[in-house]
Short mmCIF file of C-alpha atoms in Angstrom, two decimals:
data_model
loop_
_atom_site.label_atom_id
_atom_site.label_comp_id
_atom_site.label_asym_id
_atom_site.label_seq_id
_atom_site.Cartn_x
_atom_site.Cartn_y
_atom_site.Cartn_z
CA MET A 635 -13.24 -19.10 14.24
CA GLN A 636 -10.21 -16.89 14.95
CA ARG A 637 -7.16 -17.90 12.94
CA ILE A 638 -3.75 -18.36 14.57
CA ARG A 639 -1.28 -15.61 13.63
CA TYR A 640 1.81 -17.37 12.32
CA SER A 641 3.68 -14.21 11.25
CA ARG A 642 5.00 -13.41 14.74
CA TYR A 643 6.46 -16.90 15.12
CA LEU A 644 7.87 -16.80 11.60
CA LYS A 645 9.69 -13.56 12.38
CA SER A 646 11.22 -15.00 15.57
CA ILE A 647 12.36 -18.12 13.73
CA ILE A 648 13.99 -16.05 10.97
CA ILE A 649 15.84 -13.88 13.52
CA LEU A 650 17.08 -16.98 15.35
CA LEU A 651 18.25 -18.56 12.08
CA ASP A 652 20.10 -15.37 11.12
CA LEU A 653 21.93 -15.31 14.46
CA MET A 654 22.86 -18.98 14.08
CA VAL A 655 24.24 -18.29 10.59
CA ILE A 656 26.26 -15.33 11.84
CA ALA A 657 27.66 -17.36 14.75
CA SER A 658 28.54 -20.31 12.50
CA ILE A 659 30.30 -18.19 9.90
CA PHE A 660 32.24 -16.16 12.48
CA ILE A 661 33.31 -19.27 14.44
CA LEU A 662 34.32 -21.29 11.36
CA PHE A 663 36.20 -18.34 9.98
CA PHE A 664 37.93 -17.78 13.31
CA ILE A 665 39.00 -21.45 13.51
CA SER A 666 40.33 -21.48 9.94
CA ARG A 667 42.46 -18.40 10.61
CA ASN A 668 43.64 -19.40 14.12
CA GLU A 669 44.53 -23.12 13.99
CA ASP A 670 46.74 -22.94 17.07
CA LEU A 671 43.93 -21.48 19.18
CA LYS A 672 41.36 -24.11 18.24
CA TYR A 673 41.58 -26.04 21.54
CA HIS A 674 42.22 -23.14 23.94
CA LYS A 675 39.10 -22.75 26.11
CA GLU A 676 40.25 -19.39 27.48
CA THR A 677 40.34 -17.99 23.97
CA TRP A 678 36.78 -19.10 23.38
CA TYR A 679 35.60 -17.58 26.67
CA GLN A 680 37.30 -14.30 25.78
CA ASN A 681 35.65 -14.20 22.36
CA ALA A 682 32.20 -15.25 23.57
CA PHE A 683 31.60 -11.69 24.76
CA SER A 684 32.53 -10.35 21.31
CA LEU A 685 30.03 -12.69 19.69
CA VAL A 686 27.30 -11.58 22.11
CA LEU A 687 28.09 -7.97 21.15
CA ILE A 688 27.68 -8.88 17.49
CA PHE A 689 24.31 -10.53 18.18
CA LEU A 690 23.10 -7.54 20.17
CA PHE A 691 24.26 -5.09 17.50
CA TRP A 692 22.55 -7.10 14.74
CA VAL A 693 19.20 -7.19 16.56
CA LEU A 694 19.30 -3.51 17.59
CA LEU A 695 20.27 -2.46 14.07
CA SER A 696 17.41 -4.47 12.59
CA GLY A 697 15.02 -2.25 14.53
CA ARG A 698 16.29 0.73 12.53
CA THR A 699 16.68 -0.90 9.12
CA LYS A 700 13.42 -2.89 9.49
CA ILE A 701 14.75 -6.00 7.74
CA TYR A 702 12.35 -8.13 9.79
CA ASN A 703 9.41 -5.77 9.36
CA ILE A 704 8.30 -6.97 5.94
CA PRO A 705 4.83 -5.81 4.82
CA ARG A 706 2.98 -8.20 2.56
CA ASN A 707 3.14 -5.76 -0.33
CA LEU A 708 6.87 -4.99 0.05
CA THR A 709 8.58 -5.11 -3.34
CA TYR A 710 11.76 -7.12 -3.83
CA THR A 711 13.56 -3.89 -4.75
CA LEU A 712 12.81 -2.23 -1.40
CA PHE A 713 13.52 -5.51 0.37
CA LEU A 714 17.03 -5.64 -1.15
CA GLU A 715 17.61 -1.97 -0.36
CA ARG A 716 16.83 -2.56 3.33
CA LEU A 717 19.08 -5.61 3.37
CA LEU A 718 21.97 -3.75 1.72
CA ILE A 719 21.72 -0.78 4.11
CA HIS A 720 21.53 -3.14 7.09
CA PHE A 721 24.52 -5.18 5.95
CA ILE A 722 26.76 -2.16 5.27
CA SER A 723 25.85 -0.65 8.65
CA PHE A 724 26.46 -4.00 10.37
CA ILE A 725 29.91 -4.46 8.84
CA LEU A 726 30.93 -0.90 9.75
CA GLY A 727 29.75 -1.61 13.30
CA VAL A 728 31.72 -4.88 13.46
CA LEU A 729 34.85 -3.08 12.26
CA LEU A 730 34.34 -0.45 14.96
CA ILE A 731 33.88 -3.14 17.65
CA GLY A 732 37.10 -4.76 16.45
CA LYS A 733 39.03 -1.49 16.65
CA VAL A 734 37.78 -0.73 20.16
CA SER A 735 38.18 -4.25 21.58
CA LYS A 736 41.48 -5.02 19.76
CA ASN A 737 40.41 -8.65 19.75
CA VAL A 738 41.92 -11.25 17.40
CA PHE A 739 38.35 -12.34 16.71
CA PHE A 740 38.20 -9.25 14.47
CA ASN A 741 41.35 -9.48 12.37
CA SER A 742 42.20 -8.04 8.97
CA ASP A 743 40.38 -10.92 7.30
CA ILE A 744 37.08 -9.36 8.37
CA TYR A 745 36.64 -8.10 4.79
CA TRP A 746 36.61 -11.66 3.43
CA LEU A 747 34.25 -12.67 6.20
CA SER A 748 31.96 -9.80 5.25
CA PHE A 749 31.80 -11.06 1.69
CA TYR A 750 30.92 -14.61 2.75
CA LEU A 751 28.37 -13.37 5.26
CA PHE A 752 26.66 -11.09 2.76
CA ALA A 753 26.58 -13.74 0.01
CA PHE A 754 25.02 -16.32 2.32
CA ILE A 755 22.48 -14.05 4.00
CA PHE A 756 21.55 -12.38 0.70
CA SER A 757 20.89 -15.77 -0.90
CA ALA A 758 19.06 -17.15 2.13
CA LYS A 759 16.83 -14.11 2.61
CA SER A 760 16.00 -13.91 -1.10
CA LEU A 761 15.03 -17.57 -0.99
CA ILE A 762 12.87 -17.00 2.09
CA TYR A 763 11.28 -13.91 0.50
CA PHE A 764 10.21 -15.77 -2.64
CA ALA A 765 9.25 -18.90 -0.69
CA ILE A 766 6.87 -16.87 1.50
CA LYS A 767 5.44 -15.19 -1.59
CA TYR A 768 4.94 -18.57 -3.25
CA PHE A 769 3.23 -20.21 -0.28
CA ARG A 770 0.99 -17.19 0.22
CA SER A 771 -0.08 -17.47 -3.42
CA LEU A 772 -1.15 -21.04 -2.59
CA GLY A 773 -3.30 -19.84 0.31
CA VAL A 774 -0.84 -20.43 3.17
CA ASN A 775 -0.25 -17.67 5.75
CA TYR A 776 -3.02 -15.55 4.28
CA ARG A 777 -4.70 -12.67 6.09
CA ASN A 778 -8.49 -12.32 6.23
CA VAL A 779 -9.73 -8.82 5.40
CA MET A 780 -13.01 -7.05 4.71
CA PHE A 781 -14.11 -3.71 3.22
CA LEU A 782 -16.70 -1.18 4.36
CA GLY A 783 -17.63 1.64 1.99
CA ASN A 784 -16.99 1.55 -1.74
CA ASN A 785 -15.31 4.01 -4.10
CA ASP A 786 -12.75 3.91 -6.92
CA SER A 787 -9.89 3.45 -4.46
CA THR A 788 -11.46 0.45 -2.72
CA ASP A 789 -12.20 -1.14 -6.11
CA ILE A 790 -8.57 -0.67 -7.16
CA LEU A 791 -7.32 -2.17 -3.88
CA LYS A 792 -9.66 -5.16 -4.18
CA ASN A 793 -8.42 -5.80 -7.72
CA ILE A 794 -4.82 -5.59 -6.51
CA PHE A 795 -5.47 -8.19 -3.80
CA LYS A 796 -7.20 -10.46 -6.31
CA ASP A 797 -4.43 -10.10 -8.91
CA ARG A 798 -1.55 -10.42 -6.44
CA LYS A 799 -2.24 -13.69 -4.67
CA ASP A 800 1.32 -13.56 -3.30
CA TYR A 801 0.30 -10.70 -1.00
CA GLY A 802 -1.71 -13.26 0.94
CA TYR A 803 -5.00 -11.38 1.43
CA LYS A 804 -8.37 -13.14 1.43
CA ILE A 805 -11.36 -10.84 1.03
CA PHE A 806 -14.60 -11.57 2.91
CA GLU A 807 -17.65 -9.69 1.66
CA TYR A 808 -19.93 -8.13 4.25
CA LYS A 809 -23.28 -7.97 2.47
CA ASN A 810 -25.31 -5.98 5.00
CA LEU A 811 -25.11 -2.24 4.25
CA ASP A 812 -26.43 -1.40 7.72
CA ILE A 813 -24.08 -1.77 10.67
CA HIS A 814 -25.43 -3.94 13.49
CA THR A 815 -23.04 -4.34 16.40
CA GLU A 816 -23.56 -8.00 17.25
CA GLU A 817 -23.80 -9.07 13.61
CA LEU A 818 -20.55 -7.28 12.69
CA VAL A 819 -18.66 -8.75 15.65
CA ASP A 820 -19.96 -12.25 14.82
CA PHE A 821 -18.80 -11.76 11.23
CA TRP A 822 -15.29 -10.80 12.42
CA LYS A 823 -15.02 -13.75 14.79
CA SER A 824 -16.50 -16.39 12.48
CA ASN A 825 -14.22 -15.40 9.59
CA GLY A 826 -11.11 -14.54 11.62
CA ILE A 827 -10.96 -11.01 10.21
CA HIS A 828 -7.56 -9.41 10.78
CA THR A 829 -7.96 -6.06 8.97
CA LEU A 830 -10.93 -3.86 8.18
CA PHE A 831 -10.41 -1.51 5.21
CA LEU A 832 -12.69 1.47 5.73
CA SER A 833 -13.28 4.04 3.00
CA THR A 834 -12.98 7.65 4.18
CA GLU A 835 -15.81 8.50 1.80
CA ASN A 836 -18.72 6.44 3.08
CA SER A 837 -22.38 6.81 3.94
CA TYR A 838 -21.95 6.18 7.67
CA SER A 839 -22.65 8.88 10.24
CA GLU A 840 -19.99 10.02 12.71
CA ASP A 841 -21.68 8.01 15.46
CA VAL A 842 -21.62 4.83 13.37
CA GLU A 843 -17.97 5.40 12.42
CA SER A 844 -17.06 5.90 16.08
CA LYS A 845 -18.90 2.68 16.93
CA ILE A 846 -16.97 0.79 14.22
CA PHE A 847 -13.63 2.06 15.56
CA LYS A 848 -14.58 1.13 19.14
CA LEU A 849 -15.73 -2.36 18.10
CA ALA A 850 -12.54 -2.93 16.11
CA GLU A 851 -10.38 -1.87 19.06
CA ASP A 852 -12.27 -4.12 21.47
CA ASN A 853 -12.05 -7.12 19.12
CA LYS A 854 -8.40 -6.62 18.07
CA VAL A 855 -9.31 -5.92 14.44
CA HIS A 856 -6.87 -3.60 12.64
CA ILE A 857 -8.35 -0.68 10.71
CA SER A 858 -6.81 0.75 7.53
CA LEU A 859 -8.37 3.90 6.09
CA ILE A 860 -8.64 4.16 2.31
CA PRO A 861 -8.82 7.75 1.03
CA SER A 862 -10.63 8.46 -2.21
CA ILE A 863 -8.43 8.90 -5.26
CA THR A 864 -9.67 12.51 -5.40
CA GLN A 865 -8.59 13.30 -1.82
CA SER A 866 -5.09 14.67 -2.29
CA ASP A 867 -4.75 15.98 1.29
CA PHE A 868 -3.87 12.50 2.57
CA PHE A 869 -0.76 12.46 0.38
CA LEU A 870 0.57 15.93 1.21
CA TYR A 871 1.06 15.44 4.95
CA ASP A 872 2.82 13.09 7.34
CA LEU A 873 1.68 12.44 10.89
CA GLY A 874 4.09 13.59 13.58
CA TYR A 875 3.95 14.33 17.30
CA ILE A 876 4.88 17.25 19.53
CA GLN A 877 5.04 15.45 22.87
CA THR A 878 1.65 13.68 22.88
CA GLN A 879 -0.14 16.01 20.44
CA PRO A 880 -0.50 14.63 16.88
CA VAL A 881 0.43 17.16 14.18
CA LEU A 882 0.12 16.87 10.39
CA ASN A 883 3.33 18.13 8.77
CA GLN A 884 3.75 18.87 5.10
CA ALA A 885 5.38 15.79 3.59
CA ARG A 886 9.01 15.82 2.51
CA TYR A 887 9.83 13.43 -0.26
CA PRO A 888 13.20 11.67 -0.68
CA LEU A 889 14.29 13.92 -3.56
CA ASP A 890 13.55 17.03 -1.45
CA TYR A 891 16.81 16.23 0.35
CA TYR A 892 19.75 17.76 -1.50
CA SER A 893 22.02 14.73 -1.04
CA ASN A 894 19.48 12.50 -2.81
CA PHE A 895 18.86 15.08 -5.53
CA LEU A 896 22.62 15.46 -6.12
CA MET A 897 23.07 11.68 -6.34
CA LYS A 898 20.25 11.35 -8.86
CA ARG A 899 21.39 14.33 -10.95
CA THR A 900 25.00 13.10 -11.06
CA PHE A 901 23.84 9.67 -12.18
CA ASP A 902 21.58 11.23 -14.84
CA ILE A 903 24.47 13.19 -16.34
CA VAL A 904 26.97 10.31 -16.31
CA PHE A 905 24.47 7.74 -17.61
CA SER A 906 23.19 10.06 -20.36
CA ILE A 907 26.69 10.85 -21.61
CA LEU A 908 27.54 7.14 -21.76
CA VAL A 909 24.33 6.34 -23.68
CA LEU A 910 24.78 9.24 -26.11
CA VAL A 911 28.43 8.40 -26.80
CA PHE A 912 28.34 4.61 -26.98
CA ILE A 913 24.79 3.93 -28.25
CA CYS A 914 23.19 7.02 -29.78
CA SER A 915 26.30 7.93 -31.80
CA TRP A 916 25.66 5.02 -34.18
CA VAL A 917 21.96 4.30 -33.58
CA PHE A 918 20.78 7.86 -34.32
CA PRO A 919 22.02 7.91 -37.96
CA MET A 920 20.43 4.52 -38.67
CA ILE A 921 17.05 5.53 -37.24
CA ALA A 922 17.19 8.92 -38.99
CA ILE A 923 17.75 7.25 -42.38
CA LEU A 924 14.86 4.82 -41.80
CA ILE A 925 12.47 7.63 -40.80
CA LYS A 926 13.39 9.85 -43.78
CA THR A 927 13.15 7.03 -46.33
CA THR A 928 9.78 5.68 -45.14
CA SER A 929 7.76 8.87 -44.57
CA LYS A 930 7.77 12.59 -45.27
CA GLY A 931 8.59 15.01 -42.51
CA PRO A 932 11.32 15.78 -39.95
CA VAL A 933 13.35 13.13 -38.12
CA PHE A 934 12.64 14.56 -34.68
CA PHE A 935 9.36 15.53 -33.07
CA LEU A 936 9.08 18.28 -30.46
CA GLN A 937 6.11 18.41 -28.12
CA LYS A 938 5.32 20.71 -25.20
CA ARG A 939 5.17 18.80 -21.92
CA TYR A 940 4.97 19.72 -18.24
CA GLY A 941 8.18 19.20 -16.27
CA PHE A 942 9.34 19.88 -12.72
CA HIS A 943 6.81 22.08 -10.89
CA GLU A 944 4.76 22.12 -14.12
CA GLU A 945 7.28 24.16 -16.08
CA VAL A 946 6.70 23.64 -19.80
CA PHE A 947 9.58 22.26 -21.88
CA ASP A 948 10.10 20.82 -25.37
CA CYS A 949 10.20 17.02 -25.14
CA LEU A 950 12.34 15.53 -27.93
CA LYS A 951 11.45 12.24 -29.65
CA PHE A 952 11.98 10.46 -32.93
CA ARG A 953 8.95 11.03 -35.16
CA THR A 954 6.84 7.87 -35.26
CA MET A 955 3.71 9.25 -36.95
CA VAL A 956 2.88 10.91 -40.22
CA VAL A 957 2.80 14.68 -39.87
CA ASN A 958 -0.70 15.59 -38.58
CA ASP A 959 -2.50 18.45 -36.86
CA GLU A 960 -3.76 16.30 -33.95
CA SER A 961 -0.33 15.27 -32.65
CA THR A 962 -0.51 17.65 -29.68
CA THR A 963 -4.14 17.02 -28.69
CA LYS A 964 -5.08 13.45 -29.57
CA THR A 965 -3.62 10.48 -27.68
CA THR A 966 -2.49 7.29 -29.40
CA GLU A 967 -5.13 4.63 -30.01
CA GLU A 968 -4.97 0.90 -30.68
CA ASN A 969 -3.77 0.34 -34.28
CA ASP A 970 -3.55 4.12 -34.79
CA SER A 971 -3.40 4.81 -38.54
CA ARG A 972 -1.09 7.79 -37.97
CA ILE A 973 1.79 5.54 -36.82
CA THR A 974 4.29 4.67 -39.55
CA LYS A 975 5.74 1.19 -40.04
CA ILE A 976 9.14 2.17 -38.65
CA GLY A 977 7.31 4.17 -35.97
CA LYS A 978 5.55 1.05 -34.72
CA PHE A 979 8.92 -0.68 -34.27
CA LEU A 980 10.42 2.36 -32.53
CA ARG A 981 7.49 2.53 -30.12
CA LYS A 982 7.53 -1.20 -29.35
CA THR A 983 11.25 -1.05 -28.48
CA SER A 984 11.03 2.46 -26.91
CA LEU A 985 13.85 3.59 -29.22
CA ASP A 986 11.78 6.68 -30.08
CA GLU A 987 12.60 7.95 -26.57
CA LEU A 988 16.40 7.95 -27.06
CA PRO A 989 16.63 11.67 -28.03
CA GLN A 990 15.26 12.52 -24.58
CA PHE A 991 18.72 11.90 -23.14
CA MET A 992 19.39 15.40 -24.51
CA ASN A 993 16.53 16.65 -22.31
CA VAL A 994 18.17 14.87 -19.37
CA LEU A 995 21.50 16.62 -19.95
CA LYS A 996 19.68 19.96 -20.07
CA GLY A 997 18.09 19.19 -16.69
CA GLU A 998 14.54 19.13 -18.07
CA MET A 999 14.12 15.39 -17.52
CA SER A 1000 15.62 12.51 -15.57
CA VAL A 1001 16.50 9.00 -16.71
CA VAL A 1002 13.82 7.64 -14.34
CA GLY A 1003 10.67 9.44 -13.26
CA PRO A 1004 6.97 9.84 -14.05
CA ARG A 1005 6.52 9.89 -17.83
CA PRO A 1006 5.51 13.36 -19.09
CA HIS A 1007 2.09 13.56 -20.73
CA MET A 1008 0.76 15.88 -23.40
CA LEU A 1009 -0.39 19.21 -21.95
CA ALA A 1010 -3.98 18.42 -22.92
CA VAL A 1011 -3.87 15.11 -21.03
CA ASP A 1012 -2.43 16.72 -17.89
CA ASN A 1013 -4.97 19.54 -18.00
CA TYR A 1014 -7.80 17.01 -18.35
CA TYR A 1015 -6.81 14.62 -15.56
CA LYS A 1016 -5.38 17.00 -12.97
CA PRO A 1017 -8.81 18.19 -11.70
CA LYS A 1018 -10.10 14.59 -11.72
CA ILE A 1019 -7.29 12.85 -9.80
CA GLY A 1020 -6.22 14.53 -6.57
CA ARG A 1021 -2.69 13.17 -6.27
CA TYR A 1022 -1.97 13.91 -9.93
CA SER A 1023 0.05 16.98 -8.95
CA LEU A 1024 2.56 14.76 -7.10
CA ARG A 1025 3.97 13.78 -10.49
CA SER A 1026 5.43 17.27 -10.92
CA MET A 1027 7.33 17.12 -7.62
CA VAL A 1028 10.23 15.45 -9.47
CA ASN A 1029 11.63 15.69 -13.00
CA PRO A 1030 9.74 13.60 -15.56
CA GLY A 1031 11.62 10.53 -16.76
CA ILE A 1032 12.48 8.69 -19.96
CA THR A 1033 11.21 5.58 -18.21
CA GLY A 1034 9.28 5.08 -15.00
CA LEU A 1035 7.79 2.68 -12.49
CA ALA A 1036 4.39 2.74 -14.20
CA GLN A 1037 5.85 1.91 -17.63
CA VAL A 1038 7.91 -1.10 -16.53
CA ASN A 1039 4.79 -2.49 -14.86
CA GLY A 1040 2.70 -2.15 -18.02
CA LEU A 1041 0.69 0.85 -16.78
CA ARG A 1042 0.63 3.15 -19.79
CA GLY A 1043 -2.79 4.64 -19.01
CA ASP A 1044 -3.97 4.45 -22.61
CA SER A 1045 -5.54 0.99 -22.89
CA GLY A 1046 -8.65 -0.79 -21.62
CA ASP A 1047 -10.73 1.45 -19.35
CA VAL A 1048 -8.61 4.58 -19.84
CA GLU A 1049 -9.91 6.34 -16.71
CA VAL A 1050 -9.13 3.37 -14.44
CA GLU A 1051 -5.75 2.70 -16.08
CA MET A 1052 -4.73 6.34 -15.72
CA LYS A 1053 -5.59 6.22 -12.01
CA LYS A 1054 -3.39 3.13 -11.62
CA ARG A 1055 -0.59 4.90 -13.46
CA VAL A 1056 -0.86 7.96 -11.21
CA LEU A 1057 -0.82 5.66 -8.15
CA ALA A 1058 2.45 4.14 -9.39
CA ASP A 1059 3.92 7.60 -10.03
CA ALA A 1060 2.86 8.79 -6.56
CA PHE A 1061 4.48 5.70 -5.03
CA TYR A 1062 7.72 6.47 -6.89
CA VAL A 1063 7.79 10.09 -5.69
CA ARG A 1064 7.21 9.11 -2.06
CA ASN A 1065 9.51 6.07 -2.05
CA TRP A 1066 12.36 7.07 -4.36
CA SER A 1067 15.70 5.39 -3.85
CA PHE A 1068 18.80 4.96 -5.99
CA VAL A 1069 18.31 1.19 -5.94
CA LEU A 1070 14.73 1.61 -7.20
CA ASP A 1071 16.03 3.68 -10.13
CA LEU A 1072 18.57 0.99 -11.02
CA VAL A 1073 15.91 -1.73 -10.97
CA ILE A 1074 13.59 0.33 -13.20
CA ILE A 1075 16.45 0.91 -15.66
CA LEU A 1076 17.23 -2.82 -15.72
CA LYS A 1077 13.57 -3.69 -16.36
CA THR A 1078 13.46 -1.06 -19.12
CA ILE A 1079 16.48 -2.60 -20.84
CA LEU A 1080 14.77 -6.00 -20.76
CA LEU A 1081 11.62 -4.45 -22.27
CA VAL A 1082 13.66 -2.79 -25.03
CA ILE A 1083 15.32 -6.11 -25.87
CA GLY A 1084 12.12 -8.17 -25.72
CA GLY A 1085 9.71 -5.50 -26.92
CA ASP A 1086 6.93 -3.89 -24.89
CA LYS A 1087 3.62 -5.66 -25.60
CA ASN A 1088 1.74 -2.67 -24.12
CA ALA A 1089 3.32 -0.18 -26.53
CA LYS A 1090 1.11 1.29 -29.27
#
């Protein structure tokens, strides 16, 4: 039985509620600032047009900022970034309308109104965001999906859907390996399948694949292609059009744009100086004394790592192990005997990474980015994982998206965990934003204070 799609109605209701909130706040604010005009009908008629303009501008702007186009896997960070960009653009537009119309509806108190409007909408939308996530985790507003073709990427995606109930995906297993037209269509209809995830590496012939696409189109089933983790081509190009002809263009990432790079580099320098002056100036001597008094060897540890565009640099850390010949070739293991007592504490709190702010000032690293690996690790995994090279498209970071999400790549099934880590790094490179960096830094601070349970 085909399920009713509630998402389209939910979106319309949210838009209507937003417009009602905007109208209420503007009208109440207008009344409070214009007591003598409260009962003048002509004034209200004159300002009705201004309010309609505001509504129209809000809806048109939402098409660009996509605040109502919320994918199920959209992170709260990206959600807030869209909302902030939309709100700033909206307020600038309202100010412009006020200047052009010279209407008392848009007086100098618009700045206070902007604050109230943002506070209310920010709170309301955050509440709605988490409410939807919560209800989806309970099985409400879920989306029925199925998979055809299996590889490492499909297994990872299935595990993500199973772990993240708040995404609202319910997986239906299609047991028959052979594709029979009527049987497949009956399966879609009886289970209300919305999306078919099809692996690009599968055992189906071109004719069978074409039949699947045609059946999906006829039965209004969405198809999402899942490339193999070893197929890097899918992540190096973006689809564009020249008139009606599709063209694959080499992808440009956010930090390829100089304005974004300059913003990130400026923040790196300012933030690093503040940390070195106000934190490292008194923490460094304390850690140095503890290292020297508990084990033999130098305070600092230098290790060759790959940086931007795979240029080799010396990554600086506090020494957390006894001096050994395997430090550049052997990765850390659970309860590694080489780690000193003070080293275990430094690793758990990530304080061993503090000297890397010197690398940031030199331009070899960034505060946030994919964590640099040992050369031996990079050389081992690069041929195995296609999108691995994306990590070198930006400067490596002291902290990163993978780390704050517990993806260190060195626990459990190491091969699978490393693939998850590379996926997180690839996501960061392709979706970088200043807000995302700030959120990662905040999460890192919380991990430093509380201790990272995944640290070794």
